[in-house]
Phi, psi and omega in degrees: 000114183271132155243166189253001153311164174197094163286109163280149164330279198340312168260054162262264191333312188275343158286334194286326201294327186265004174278308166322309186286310165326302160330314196292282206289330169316295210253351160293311176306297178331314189285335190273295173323320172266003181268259176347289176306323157299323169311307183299339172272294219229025140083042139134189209093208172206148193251169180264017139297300208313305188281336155311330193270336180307285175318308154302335169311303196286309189301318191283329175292327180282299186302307176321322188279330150313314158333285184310324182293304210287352171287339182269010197298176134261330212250147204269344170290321187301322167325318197285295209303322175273348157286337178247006132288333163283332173286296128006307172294281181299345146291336174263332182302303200291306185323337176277312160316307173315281204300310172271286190228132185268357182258333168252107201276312162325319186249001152287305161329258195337318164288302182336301159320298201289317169316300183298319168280001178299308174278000143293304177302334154292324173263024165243011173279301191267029131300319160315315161309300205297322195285330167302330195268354158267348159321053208286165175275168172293305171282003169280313179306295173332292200316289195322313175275349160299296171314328167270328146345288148355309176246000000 
């Protein structure tokens, strides 16, 4: 399938990081706001809203620091096989949002978006690949012409 968009990984990997980080920032307020309220009812402690919310926080921080590893990557399969896991992930997410609460309209639209574009960035990833594998590198050139030298 050719396409003639041509998405690099990375900014995949940097949408994903600000989708995350919305998350991030959502469910950290929500939780110091149900932390505060909760302080204020029953004079202290953790309600397990708190800690859920605590917990998708911790959980959205861990992926973002992930996101940054997989940008310094180079190789474009490795790109391929953690881009259609990363698709998988934000694809199941929305599907779950459908299906469980249907009122949050915002973060489904926002997975929906981030999902779809992950299957653009794939399929013009493995146009890449094709293109790569017709290719030579600059030091296979080298090589080639040292060899012909030779003889």
């Amino acid at each position: 399938m050719k396409f003639k968009i041509k998405i690099k990984p990375k900014v995949s990997y940097y949408i994903s990081i600000l989708v995350s980080s919305v998350i991030l920032l959502y469910f950290a307020y929500k939780g110091v706001v149900a932390y505060l309220i909760h302080k204020e009812l029953y004079g202290g402690g953790l309600d397990t809203l708190v800690l859920l919310r605590a917990s998708i926080s911790g959980i959205m921080i861990l992926l973002i620091l992930l996101f940054i590893q997989f940008i310094k990557l180079t190789d474009l399969k490795s790109h391929r096989t953690i881009l259609r896991g990363i698709f998988i992930g934000w694809t199941s997410v929305f599907l779950i949002l459908i299906i469980v609460n249907l009122s949050s309209i915002y973060f489904i639209i926002l997975t929906g978006l981030v999902s779809s574009f992950l299957l653009i960035t794939l399929f013009s990833l493995e146009d890449q690949i094709k293109e790569e594998k017709n290719n030579l590198t600059e030091k296979e050139i080298y090589l080639l012409q040292q060899l012909a030298k030779k003889k």
